[in-house]
Coordinates of C-alpha atoms and ligand atoms in Angstrom, one line a residue:
M1 CA 54.7 189.2 108.6
N2 CA 51.7 189.1 110.9
T3 CA 49.2 186.4 110.5
C4 CA 46.4 188.6 109.2
E5 CA 48.6 189.7 106.4
I6 CA 49.2 186.0 105.4
R7 CA 45.4 185.4 105.3
K8 CA 45.0 188.5 103.2
R9 CA 47.7 187.6 100.8
Y10 CA 46.4 184.1 100.2
L11 CA 42.8 185.3 99.5
N12 CA 44.1 188.1 97.3
Y13 CA 46.3 185.7 95.4
F14 CA 43.5 183.3 94.6
T15 CA 40.9 185.9 93.9
N16 CA 42.8 188.6 92.1
L17 CA 45.4 186.6 90.3
R18 CA 43.8 183.2 89.9
G19 CA 40.2 184.0 89.3
H20 CA 38.6 182.5 92.4
K21 CA 35.5 183.7 94.2
K22 CA 35.8 184.3 97.9
I23 CA 33.0 182.4 99.7
S24 CA 31.9 182.8 103.2
P25 CA 33.0 180.1 105.6
A26 CA 30.6 177.6 107.2
S27 CA 29.6 178.0 110.8
L28 CA 32.1 176.6 113.2
V29 CA 29.5 174.7 115.1
L30 CA 27.3 172.3 113.3
E31 CA 24.2 172.3 115.5
N32 CA 22.2 169.1 115.8
D33 CA 24.5 167.2 113.5
S34 CA 25.0 163.9 115.2
T35 CA 28.0 162.9 113.1
T36 CA 30.3 166.0 113.5
L37 CA 30.1 168.6 116.2
F38 CA 32.4 171.1 114.6
T39 CA 33.6 172.1 111.1
S40 CA 37.1 170.6 110.9
S41 CA 38.0 171.2 107.2
G42 CA 37.1 173.7 104.6
M43 CA 35.7 171.1 102.2
Q44 CA 32.9 169.9 104.5
P45 CA 30.3 172.4 103.3
L46 CA 31.3 171.9 99.7
V47 CA 30.6 168.2 99.3
P48 CA 27.5 168.5 97.1
Y49 CA 29.6 170.7 94.6
L50 CA 32.5 168.3 94.6
L51 CA 30.0 165.7 93.7
G52 CA 28.8 167.8 90.7
S53 CA 26.1 170.2 91.7
P54 CA 26.9 173.6 90.2
H55 CA 28.0 176.2 92.8
P56 CA 26.4 179.6 92.5
D57 CA 29.8 181.3 92.7
G58 CA 31.4 179.2 90.0
K59 CA 34.1 176.6 89.8
R60 CA 37.0 178.4 91.5
L61 CA 36.4 179.1 95.2
T62 CA 38.5 180.2 98.1
N63 CA 38.1 181.2 101.8
S64 CA 39.5 180.9 105.3
Q65 CA 37.5 178.4 107.3
P66 CA 37.5 178.4 111.1
C67 CA 38.0 174.8 112.3
I68 CA 38.0 172.9 115.5
R69 CA 39.7 169.5 115.8
T70 CA 38.4 168.0 119.0
Q71 CA 40.6 164.9 118.6
D72 CA 43.6 167.2 119.3
I73 CA 42.5 168.6 122.6
N74 CA 44.8 166.4 124.7
E75 CA 47.7 167.1 122.4
V76 CA 47.5 170.8 123.2
G77 CA 50.4 171.8 125.5
D78 CA 53.2 171.2 123.1
N79 CA 54.6 173.8 120.7
R80 CA 52.4 173.2 117.7
H81 CA 49.0 171.8 118.6
L82 CA 45.8 173.9 118.6
T83 CA 42.2 173.0 118.9
F84 CA 41.0 176.0 117.0
F85 CA 42.7 177.0 113.8
E86 CA 41.9 178.5 110.4
M87 CA 42.3 176.6 107.2
L88 CA 43.1 178.6 104.1
G89 CA 41.4 176.8 101.2
N90 CA 41.1 176.9 97.5
W91 CA 38.9 174.6 95.4
S92 CA 38.5 173.7 91.8
L93 CA 35.1 172.1 91.1
G94 CA 35.9 170.2 88.0
D95 CA 38.0 173.1 86.6
Y96 CA 41.8 173.0 86.9
F97 CA 43.6 170.0 88.2
K98 CA 47.1 168.9 89.3
S99 CA 49.1 170.7 86.6
Q100 CA 47.7 174.1 87.7
Q101 CA 47.1 173.5 91.4
L102 CA 50.7 172.5 92.3
P103 CA 52.3 175.5 90.5
F104 CA 49.7 177.9 91.9
I105 CA 50.3 176.9 95.5
F106 CA 54.0 176.8 95.1
E107 CA 54.1 180.2 93.6
F108 CA 52.0 181.6 96.5
L109 CA 54.4 180.1 99.0
V110 CA 57.6 181.4 97.5
N111 CA 56.7 184.6 95.7
Q112 CA 58.2 187.6 97.5
E113 CA 56.1 190.3 96.2
Y114 CA 52.5 189.0 96.6
G115 CA 53.1 185.6 98.2
L116 CA 54.8 184.5 101.4
G117 CA 58.4 184.7 100.2
L118 CA 59.4 181.3 101.6
D119 CA 62.8 179.9 100.5
P120 CA 61.9 177.2 97.9
R121 CA 64.9 175.2 99.0
R122 CA 63.2 174.6 102.3
L123 CA 60.2 172.9 100.7
Y124 CA 59.7 169.2 100.3
V125 CA 56.7 167.4 98.9
S126 CA 54.9 164.0 99.3
V127 CA 52.8 162.1 96.8
F128 CA 50.6 159.0 96.8
E129 CA 52.6 155.8 96.1
G130 CA 49.6 153.9 94.7
N131 CA 47.7 150.8 95.6
E132 CA 45.9 148.0 93.8
E133 CA 43.2 150.3 92.6
V134 CA 44.8 153.6 92.0
E135 CA 48.2 154.1 90.4
K136 CA 51.1 155.9 91.8
D137 CA 50.8 159.7 91.3
Y138 CA 53.3 159.9 88.5
A139 CA 51.5 163.0 87.2
S140 CA 52.3 165.0 90.4
I141 CA 55.8 163.7 90.5
G142 CA 56.4 165.0 87.0
I143 CA 54.8 168.4 87.8
W144 CA 56.8 168.8 91.1
K145 CA 60.1 168.1 89.2
E146 CA 59.3 170.8 86.7
I147 CA 58.3 173.3 89.4
F148 CA 61.5 172.8 91.5
N149 CA 63.6 172.9 88.3
S150 CA 62.1 176.2 87.4
Y151 CA 63.7 177.5 90.6
D152 CA 67.0 175.9 89.7
I153 CA 66.5 173.2 92.3
P154 CA 67.3 169.7 91.2
A155 CA 64.4 167.5 92.2
E156 CA 64.1 163.7 92.3
E157 CA 61.8 161.2 93.8
S158 CA 63.5 159.7 96.8
L159 CA 64.3 156.0 97.0
T160 CA 64.1 156.1 100.7
L161 CA 62.0 158.0 103.2
D162 CA 64.9 158.5 105.7
I163 CA 66.1 162.0 105.1
G164 CA 69.5 161.1 106.6
S165 CA 70.3 158.6 103.9
A166 CA 68.3 160.2 101.0
N167 CA 70.1 161.5 97.9
R168 CA 70.8 165.2 98.1
N169 CA 68.4 165.9 95.3
A170 CA 65.6 164.1 96.9
R171 CA 62.6 166.4 97.1
I172 CA 59.6 164.1 96.4
F173 CA 58.6 161.3 98.7
A174 CA 56.0 158.7 98.0
Y175 CA 53.9 157.4 100.9
P176 CA 51.0 154.9 101.2
A177 CA 47.3 155.8 101.6
S178 CA 47.7 156.1 105.4
K179 CA 49.6 159.4 104.7
N180 CA 48.7 160.5 101.2
W181 CA 45.1 159.8 100.7
W182 CA 42.4 162.2 102.0
S183 CA 38.7 161.7 102.7
R184 CA 36.7 162.8 105.7
S185 CA 37.0 159.2 107.0
G186 CA 40.5 158.5 106.1
P187 CA 42.1 156.0 103.7
P188 CA 40.0 154.1 101.0
E189 CA 39.2 151.1 103.1
Q190 CA 37.6 153.3 105.8
M191 CA 35.5 155.3 103.4
P192 CA 31.8 154.5 103.7
I193 CA 29.8 154.0 100.5
G194 CA 29.2 157.4 98.8
E195 CA 32.2 159.1 100.5
I196 CA 34.5 161.1 98.2
G197 CA 38.2 161.4 98.4
G198 CA 41.5 160.9 96.5
P199 CA 45.2 161.0 96.6
D200 CA 46.9 164.1 97.9
S201 CA 50.2 165.9 97.8
E202 CA 51.5 167.6 100.9
I203 CA 54.1 170.3 101.2
F204 CA 56.5 170.4 104.1
Y205 CA 58.8 173.1 105.4
D206 CA 62.2 172.2 106.7
F207 CA 63.2 174.2 109.7
G208 CA 66.8 173.1 108.9
A209 CA 69.2 170.1 109.3
E210 CA 70.8 172.1 112.1
F211 CA 67.5 171.7 114.0
K212 CA 68.4 170.0 117.3
L213 CA 66.2 167.7 119.2
H214 CA 66.0 168.0 122.9
E215 CA 67.9 165.3 124.6
N216 CA 64.7 163.9 126.2
S217 CA 62.9 163.8 122.8
K218 CA 61.5 160.4 122.0
F219 CA 62.6 161.0 118.4
K220 CA 66.2 161.6 119.3
D221 CA 67.7 158.3 118.0
K222 CA 65.1 157.7 115.3
P223 CA 65.6 158.4 111.6
C224 CA 63.8 161.5 110.4
H225 CA 61.6 161.8 107.4
I226 CA 59.5 164.7 106.1
N227 CA 56.3 163.3 107.7
C228 CA 58.0 162.8 111.1
D229 CA 56.7 164.5 114.2
C230 CA 60.1 165.4 115.7
G231 CA 59.7 169.0 114.8
R232 CA 62.2 169.5 112.0
F233 CA 59.6 169.4 109.3
I234 CA 56.1 170.8 109.4
E235 CA 53.3 170.1 106.9
I236 CA 52.0 173.4 105.6
G237 CA 49.6 172.5 102.9
N238 CA 47.7 169.7 101.3
S239 CA 46.3 169.5 97.8
V240 CA 43.7 166.7 97.6
F241 CA 42.7 165.5 94.2
I242 CA 39.1 164.6 94.9
Q243 CA 38.4 162.3 92.0
Y244 CA 36.9 159.2 93.5
K245 CA 33.8 158.0 95.3
K246 CA 33.3 154.8 97.2
N247 CA 30.9 152.6 95.3
E248 CA 28.3 150.0 96.4
V249 CA 30.7 147.0 95.9
G250 CA 33.4 148.6 98.0
G251 CA 35.6 149.9 95.1
L252 CA 36.3 153.4 93.9
S253 CA 34.5 154.9 91.0
E254 CA 35.6 158.1 89.2
L255 CA 33.5 161.1 90.0
P256 CA 31.9 162.9 87.0
Q257 CA 34.5 165.7 87.6
K258 CA 38.0 166.0 88.9
N259 CA 38.3 168.4 91.8
V260 CA 41.0 170.0 93.8
D261 CA 40.7 170.6 97.5
F262 CA 43.6 172.5 99.0
G263 CA 43.9 173.2 102.7
G264 CA 46.7 175.0 104.5
G265 CA 46.7 175.8 108.2
L266 CA 47.0 179.5 108.7
E267 CA 48.8 179.4 112.0
R268 CA 51.3 176.8 110.6
L269 CA 52.0 179.0 107.6
S270 CA 52.6 181.9 110.0
M271 CA 55.1 179.7 111.9
V272 CA 57.2 179.0 108.9
V273 CA 57.0 182.6 107.4
N274 CA 58.2 183.9 110.8
N275 CA 60.7 181.0 111.2
Q276 CA 59.0 180.3 114.5
Q277 CA 58.7 176.7 115.8
D278 CA 56.5 177.6 118.6
V279 CA 52.9 178.5 117.5
F280 CA 52.3 180.2 120.8
M281 CA 55.0 182.8 119.9
L282 CA 52.8 184.0 117.0
D283 CA 51.1 187.4 117.2
L284 CA 47.6 185.9 117.5
M285 CA 48.6 183.5 120.3
Q286 CA 50.6 186.1 122.1
R287 CA 47.4 188.1 122.5
F288 CA 46.4 185.3 124.9
V289 CA 49.9 184.4 126.3
R290 CA 50.7 187.9 127.5
P291 CA 47.6 188.5 129.7
I292 CA 48.2 185.0 131.2
E293 CA 51.8 185.9 132.1
A294 CA 50.6 189.1 133.7
K295 CA 47.7 187.6 135.5
Y296 CA 49.6 184.9 137.3
N297 CA 53.0 186.6 137.3
V298 CA 54.7 183.8 135.3
T299 CA 57.0 183.9 132.3
Y300 CA 56.4 181.9 129.2
L301 CA 59.3 179.6 128.3
S302 CA 60.6 179.6 131.8
S303 CA 59.9 176.0 132.7
P304 CA 58.2 173.0 130.8
K305 CA 55.5 172.7 133.4
V306 CA 54.5 176.4 133.4
D307 CA 54.8 176.4 129.6
T308 CA 52.4 173.5 129.2
S309 CA 49.8 175.2 131.4
I310 CA 50.2 178.6 129.7
R311 CA 49.7 176.9 126.3
I312 CA 46.6 175.0 127.5
V313 CA 45.0 178.1 129.0
A314 CA 45.8 180.2 125.9
D315 CA 44.6 177.7 123.4
H316 CA 41.5 176.7 125.3
L317 CA 40.4 180.3 126.0
R318 CA 40.8 181.1 122.3
A319 CA 38.8 178.1 121.2
S320 CA 36.2 178.8 123.9
A321 CA 35.9 182.4 122.7
M322 CA 35.2 181.1 119.1
I323 CA 32.7 178.5 120.2
I324 CA 30.9 181.0 122.5
S325 CA 30.8 183.5 119.7
S326 CA 29.1 180.8 117.6
G327 CA 26.2 180.8 120.2
V328 CA 27.1 177.7 122.3
T329 CA 27.0 177.7 126.1
P330 CA 28.5 175.0 128.3
S331 CA 26.3 172.0 128.8
N332 CA 26.5 168.2 129.1
K333 CA 25.9 167.5 125.5
E334 CA 27.7 167.8 122.2
A335 CA 29.3 171.1 121.4
G336 CA 28.3 172.4 124.8
Y337 CA 30.1 169.5 126.5
V338 CA 33.3 170.2 124.5
L339 CA 33.1 173.8 125.5
R340 CA 32.7 172.8 129.1
R341 CA 35.7 170.5 128.8
L342 CA 37.8 173.3 127.3
I343 CA 36.8 175.8 130.0
R344 CA 37.3 173.4 132.9
R345 CA 40.6 172.2 131.7
A346 CA 41.7 175.9 131.3
V347 CA 40.5 176.6 134.8
F348 CA 42.4 173.6 136.2
H349 CA 45.6 174.8 134.5
A350 CA 45.0 178.4 135.5
S351 CA 44.8 177.1 139.1
L352 CA 48.2 175.4 138.7
L353 CA 49.6 178.8 137.6
H354 CA 47.7 180.5 140.4
G355 CA 49.1 178.5 143.3
G356 CA 46.3 176.1 143.4
H357 CA 43.5 178.6 143.9
V358 CA 40.3 178.7 141.9
E359 CA 37.9 181.6 142.2
R360 CA 35.7 183.7 139.9
G361 CA 37.8 186.1 138.0
I362 CA 40.7 183.6 137.7
L363 CA 40.7 183.8 133.9
P364 CA 42.5 186.7 132.3
D365 CA 40.9 189.3 130.1
I366 CA 41.9 189.2 126.5
A367 CA 41.9 192.6 124.8
N368 CA 41.4 193.5 121.1
L369 CA 40.7 190.1 119.9
E370 CA 39.0 191.5 116.9
L371 CA 42.2 193.0 115.6
D372 CA 43.2 189.5 114.4
D373 CA 40.4 189.8 111.9
Y374 CA 38.9 186.3 112.4
P375 CA 36.4 185.1 109.8
I376 CA 34.1 184.6 112.8
Q377 CA 31.8 187.4 114.0
L378 CA 33.3 187.6 117.5
K379 CA 31.2 188.6 120.5
P380 CA 32.5 191.4 122.6
W381 CA 34.9 190.1 125.3
N382 CA 32.6 191.0 128.2
E383 CA 29.9 188.7 126.7
I384 CA 32.4 185.9 126.2
K385 CA 33.7 186.5 129.7
E386 CA 30.2 186.2 131.2
V387 CA 29.9 182.7 129.8
L388 CA 33.4 181.8 131.0
E389 CA 32.8 183.2 134.5
N390 CA 29.5 181.5 134.9
E391 CA 31.2 178.2 134.2
V392 CA 34.1 179.0 136.5
G393 CA 31.5 179.7 139.2
K394 CA 30.0 176.3 138.7
F395 CA 33.4 174.6 138.9
E396 CA 35.2 176.7 141.6
K397 CA 33.6 175.0 144.6
T398 CA 33.9 171.5 143.4
L399 CA 37.3 171.6 141.7
A400 CA 39.1 171.7 145.1
T401 CA 37.0 169.0 146.7
G402 CA 37.3 166.8 143.6
L403 CA 41.1 167.3 143.5
V404 CA 41.3 166.2 147.2
K405 CA 39.4 163.0 146.4
L406 CA 41.4 162.3 143.3
R407 CA 44.8 163.0 144.9
K408 CA 43.9 160.9 147.9
R409 CA 43.3 158.0 145.6
I410 CA 46.5 158.5 143.7
Y411 CA 48.4 158.9 147.0
N412 CA 47.0 155.6 148.3
K413 CA 47.9 153.9 145.0
Q414 CA 44.3 153.0 144.4
I415 CA 43.4 152.4 140.8
I416 CA 41.3 155.1 139.1
D417 CA 38.5 153.2 137.6
G418 CA 35.5 154.2 135.5
K419 CA 33.1 154.1 138.5
F420 CA 35.3 156.5 140.5
A421 CA 35.8 158.8 137.4
F422 CA 32.0 158.9 137.0
D423 CA 31.4 159.7 140.6
L424 CA 33.9 162.5 140.3
Y425 CA 32.1 163.7 137.3
Q426 CA 28.7 163.5 138.9
S427 CA 29.5 165.0 142.2
D428 CA 32.3 167.4 141.3
G429 CA 31.9 168.1 137.6
F430 CA 35.2 166.7 136.5
P431 CA 35.0 165.8 132.8
F432 CA 36.4 162.3 132.3
E433 CA 39.3 163.6 130.3
L434 CA 40.4 166.0 133.1
T435 CA 40.5 163.2 135.7
E436 CA 42.5 161.1 133.2
E437 CA 44.9 163.9 132.5
I438 CA 45.5 164.8 136.2
A439 CA 45.9 161.1 137.1
K440 CA 48.4 160.6 134.3
S441 CA 50.5 163.7 135.2
E442 CA 50.5 162.7 138.9
S443 CA 51.5 159.1 138.2
G444 CA 48.2 157.6 139.2
V445 CA 47.1 154.3 137.7
I446 CA 44.1 154.4 135.4
A447 CA 42.1 151.3 134.8
K448 CA 42.3 150.2 131.1
D449 CA 38.5 150.0 130.8
A450 CA 38.0 153.3 132.7
L451 CA 36.4 155.1 129.8
L452 CA 34.2 152.2 128.9
V453 CA 32.9 151.9 132.5
F454 CA 32.5 155.6 132.7
Q455 CA 30.3 155.6 129.6
K456 CA 28.3 152.7 131.0
E457 CA 27.7 154.5 134.2
F458 CA 26.7 157.5 132.3
K459 CA 24.1 155.6 130.3
K460 CA 22.8 153.9 133.4
H461 CA 22.4 157.3 135.0
R462 CA 20.6 158.6 132.0
E463 CA 18.0 155.8 132.4
I464 CA 17.4 157.0 136.0
S465 CA 17.2 160.7 135.2
R466 CA 14.6 160.0 132.5
T467 CA 12.1 159.6 135.3
S468 CA 13.7 161.7 138.0
V469 CA 12.6 165.3 138.2
A470 CA 15.9 167.0 138.5
G471 CA 19.0 165.3 137.3
M472 CA 22.1 167.0 136.0
F473 CA 21.6 165.3 132.7
K474 CA 18.2 166.5 132.2
G475 CA 18.1 168.4 128.9
G476 CA 21.7 167.4 128.6
L477 CA 23.0 164.2 127.1
A478 CA 19.4 162.9 127.6
D479 CA 18.5 164.8 124.5
Q480 CA 20.4 162.3 122.5
E481 CA 18.1 159.6 123.7
E482 CA 16.0 157.6 121.2
R483 CA 12.8 159.1 122.5
T484 CA 14.0 162.6 121.6
I485 CA 15.0 161.5 118.2
R486 CA 11.6 159.9 117.7
L487 CA 9.9 163.1 118.8
H488 CA 12.0 165.1 116.5
T489 CA 10.7 163.1 113.6
V490 CA 7.2 163.5 115.0
A491 CA 7.7 167.3 114.7
H492 CA 8.1 166.9 111.0
L493 CA 5.1 164.7 110.6
L494 CA 3.1 167.1 112.7
Q495 CA 4.0 170.1 110.6
S496 CA 3.1 168.3 107.4
S497 CA -0.2 167.0 108.9
L498 CA -1.2 170.5 110.2
R499 CA -0.5 172.0 106.8
H500 CA -2.7 169.3 105.1
V501 CA -5.6 169.7 107.6
L502 CA -5.5 173.5 108.3
G503 CA -3.8 174.9 105.3
K504 CA -0.4 176.1 103.9
H505 CA -0.4 179.2 106.2
V506 CA 0.8 176.9 109.0
S507 CA 4.5 177.3 109.7
Q508 CA 6.6 176.4 112.7
K509 CA 7.3 179.1 115.2
G510 CA 9.1 177.1 117.7
Q511 CA 9.6 173.7 119.2
H512 CA 11.0 172.2 122.3
I513 CA 11.6 168.5 122.9
T514 CA 12.2 166.7 126.1
G515 CA 12.4 162.9 126.6
E516 CA 8.7 163.1 127.6
R517 CA 7.0 165.3 125.0
L518 CA 7.2 167.5 122.0
R519 CA 6.0 171.1 122.3
F520 CA 5.3 172.6 119.0
D521 CA 4.3 176.2 118.2
F522 CA 2.9 177.2 114.8
S523 CA 1.0 180.0 113.1
H524 CA -2.8 179.6 113.1
Q525 CA -5.5 182.0 114.3
S526 CA -7.7 179.9 116.6
K527 CA -7.5 176.7 118.5
L528 CA -8.2 173.6 116.6
T529 CA -11.6 171.9 116.8
E530 CA -11.9 168.4 118.3
D531 CA -12.3 167.0 114.8
Q532 CA -9.3 168.8 113.4
L533 CA -7.2 167.6 116.3
K534 CA -8.3 164.0 115.7
E535 CA -7.6 164.4 112.0
V536 CA -4.1 165.6 112.6
E537 CA -3.4 162.9 115.1
D538 CA -4.7 160.2 112.8
M539 CA -2.7 161.4 109.9
I540 CA 0.5 161.3 111.9
N541 CA -0.2 157.8 113.1
E542 CA -1.1 156.7 109.6
A543 CA 2.3 158.0 108.4
I544 CA 3.9 156.0 111.2
N545 CA 1.9 152.8 110.3
Q546 CA 3.1 153.2 106.7
D547 CA 6.6 152.6 107.9
L548 CA 7.9 155.5 105.7
V549 CA 11.6 155.8 105.0
V550 CA 13.4 158.9 106.3
T551 CA 16.2 160.0 104.1
K552 CA 18.8 162.7 104.5
Q553 CA 20.4 164.6 101.6
E554 CA 22.8 167.6 101.5
M555 CA 22.1 170.3 99.0
P556 CA 22.4 174.0 98.4
K557 CA 19.8 176.0 100.3
H558 CA 18.2 177.4 97.2
E559 CA 17.8 173.9 95.7
A560 CA 16.1 172.7 99.0
I561 CA 13.6 175.5 98.7
K562 CA 13.0 174.8 95.1
Q563 CA 12.2 171.2 96.0
G564 CA 9.6 172.5 98.5
A565 CA 11.5 171.8 101.7
L566 CA 10.2 173.7 104.7
G567 CA 12.7 175.6 106.8
F568 CA 12.4 177.3 110.1
F569 CA 14.8 180.3 110.6
L570 CA 16.2 179.8 107.1
E571 CA 18.7 182.6 107.5
R572 CA 20.4 180.7 110.3
Y573 CA 21.4 177.8 108.1
P574 CA 24.6 177.7 106.0
E575 CA 24.7 177.6 102.2
I576 CA 24.6 173.9 102.2
V577 CA 21.8 172.3 104.1
S578 CA 20.7 168.9 105.2
V579 CA 17.2 168.0 104.0
Y580 CA 15.2 165.3 105.6
T581 CA 12.5 163.7 103.4
I582 CA 9.9 161.4 104.9
G583 CA 8.3 158.9 102.4
G584 CA 8.8 159.2 98.7
D585 CA 10.0 155.7 97.8
A586 CA 7.7 153.8 95.5
N587 CA 6.7 151.1 98.0
T588 CA 5.2 153.2 100.7
S589 CA 3.4 156.1 99.2
A590 CA 0.4 154.1 97.9
N591 CA -2.6 154.9 100.1
L592 CA -1.9 157.9 102.2
S593 CA -4.0 160.8 100.9
A594 CA -1.7 163.4 102.2
F595 CA 1.3 162.6 100.0
N596 CA 2.1 165.4 97.7
S597 CA 2.5 164.9 94.0
D598 CA 6.2 164.2 94.3
G599 CA 5.3 161.2 96.5
W600 CA 6.7 162.4 99.8
F601 CA 4.9 163.2 103.0
S602 CA 7.3 165.7 104.5
K603 CA 10.5 167.5 103.4
E604 CA 12.3 169.9 105.8
I605 CA 15.6 171.6 106.1
C606 CA 17.0 170.3 109.4
N607 CA 20.1 169.0 111.0
G608 CA 18.5 165.9 112.5
P609 CA 19.0 163.4 114.0
H610 CA 15.9 161.5 112.9
V611 CA 14.6 157.9 113.0
A612 CA 15.4 155.8 109.9
R613 CA 11.8 154.6 109.4
T614 CA 8.6 156.1 110.8
S615 CA 7.6 152.7 112.4
E616 CA 10.3 153.3 115.0
I617 CA 8.2 156.0 116.5
G618 CA 5.3 154.0 117.8
H619 CA 1.9 155.6 118.5
V620 CA 1.6 159.4 119.1
R621 CA -1.0 161.4 120.9
I622 CA -1.8 165.1 120.9
K623 CA -2.2 165.8 124.6
K624 CA -3.0 169.4 124.9
Q625 CA -3.3 172.7 123.0
E626 CA -3.0 176.3 124.0
K627 CA -3.3 179.6 122.3
I628 CA -0.1 181.3 123.3
G629 CA -0.2 184.6 121.4
D630 CA -1.8 186.4 118.5
G631 CA -2.0 183.8 115.8
V632 CA 0.2 181.2 117.5
I633 CA -1.1 177.9 118.7
R634 CA 0.9 175.4 120.9
L635 CA 0.5 171.7 120.8
Y636 CA 1.9 169.1 123.2
V637 CA 2.5 165.7 121.7
T638 CA 3.6 162.5 123.5
L639 CA 4.6 159.0 122.5
Ligands
LIG1 N1 40.6 168.6 103.1 C1 42.0 168.6 103.2 C2 42.6 168.6 104.6 O1 41.8 168.8 105.5 C3 42.5 169.7 102.4 O2 41.8 170.9 102.6 O3 43.7 168.4 104.7

């Protein structure tokens, strides 16, 4: 069964047979969000609804969410890890709970006609064993027993996790919170106040007791359990019962509604449906593997070294294609930096397959990507390729010289420390992780504190480049600097002030921030008078003096608009937006004339980041104004 068919069957099952509405997935790249760069699970955009806000599409939702897990980048190279994957999801927002979710998903997995037709005897499940606060998930244990029994499979909770010594009817395994609790930040003790989560129940597929481990496998002599990474079992789905919220005193409070958040990796489901333990053998990964084989005249599964490089090139090209299609280009910051890392690591491994050469055109062409029907609007390959080639061009000259430096150091048994890694980054464009990887694979010695020192050097360099005219970090990681964040909040204060002084026709047309200044374009017919300029500047500084609190809230876009939040390029934002409000708490709104009747000074849809209180900004000055077009005025503001 090809992977598109699996995606289609899942969405059809939950829409046609189980009354769910298909919702569009969130954007893969979360721009300007300082906490997460990429969407990494389907529930992320649904948090406000899991908390209780009504969703416009009802209480039963489903979709396939494109995800990137950056923490897995260095794992890629084995037979199952990917950086980009799709997560099939279904949600109950306070509607059905355990007794329906578990039978639904089991039926989908095993039904031959409209499901995936998996053999139910190959499925095993895990549940939460309980802790001081939340009891063991007896409810799920009971439901699982009934489900297995209905397929004539005896099912008991296992007394041991070791599959080798477990009773032959053992199907259900209880694990602690480290395995069977889900929240965006992990087990209960790691959840920040306000974070939601709950116990979960995972489903595992057994590739078979006959599954043999390679004699070099580090798992060879270890006992195997369903959650083990040896390769015999693979987790194919997770039903999270989002029922709790971390409260102010560090405990868990019940949410007003009991939710279900199911997520199943599409590629993993395809692996088990096709009884294929190697994710790179799947149709949608072969679309990358085959051109790689042809380009470098190598054969997949011919030697471990070649396989690792083929897998890395394949995965990283695929992830890069998705990130580029989401509008990102390689840079030294955030999502752009991850993209740069992916491309450069792909180029390095391509060079290994290519006899050590790097040149433009080294990367293979991937045809007919769109046939895999990704839930992402893909750019045509020639556009993706242009971005890739541009980056190859930047790296081709320095990769070779950098490799010589690095190998010389390894050969001389000199330690690879953070300072050296940083120099290699600065002069030859080696992302730290690539230096680390090459050093490791060629038996070089890396200093324990290498990353730490690298980061320190990085910071130090940023301090310098703030004043230098051309530094490679300009407009790069420097954007993260506090000054930039302060100016970002100034942009909100400025827009509000302009609307108070000039009128409600003022709306933002563009903005650009560097460490030095904010450039802000807005709609207005003529240049401002001296008085108007002074009034606007005074109003911003007054708002700063008032030490207003800046708060962030997530809510549906329509709710944000209802509350009067301003938004620039509204159509570019996902259904759930972040809204930043400046002012509005009782203490600070007293004597500023410009506060609106709800008590706040500014409310905007925005991804941040922003200062926590306006007093962090300091004094601002409007430096200059220009009329840049018909009805558009530009202001320059500095700190
Ligand atoms: N949020 C859960 C996960 O990522 C289920 O979708 O596993």
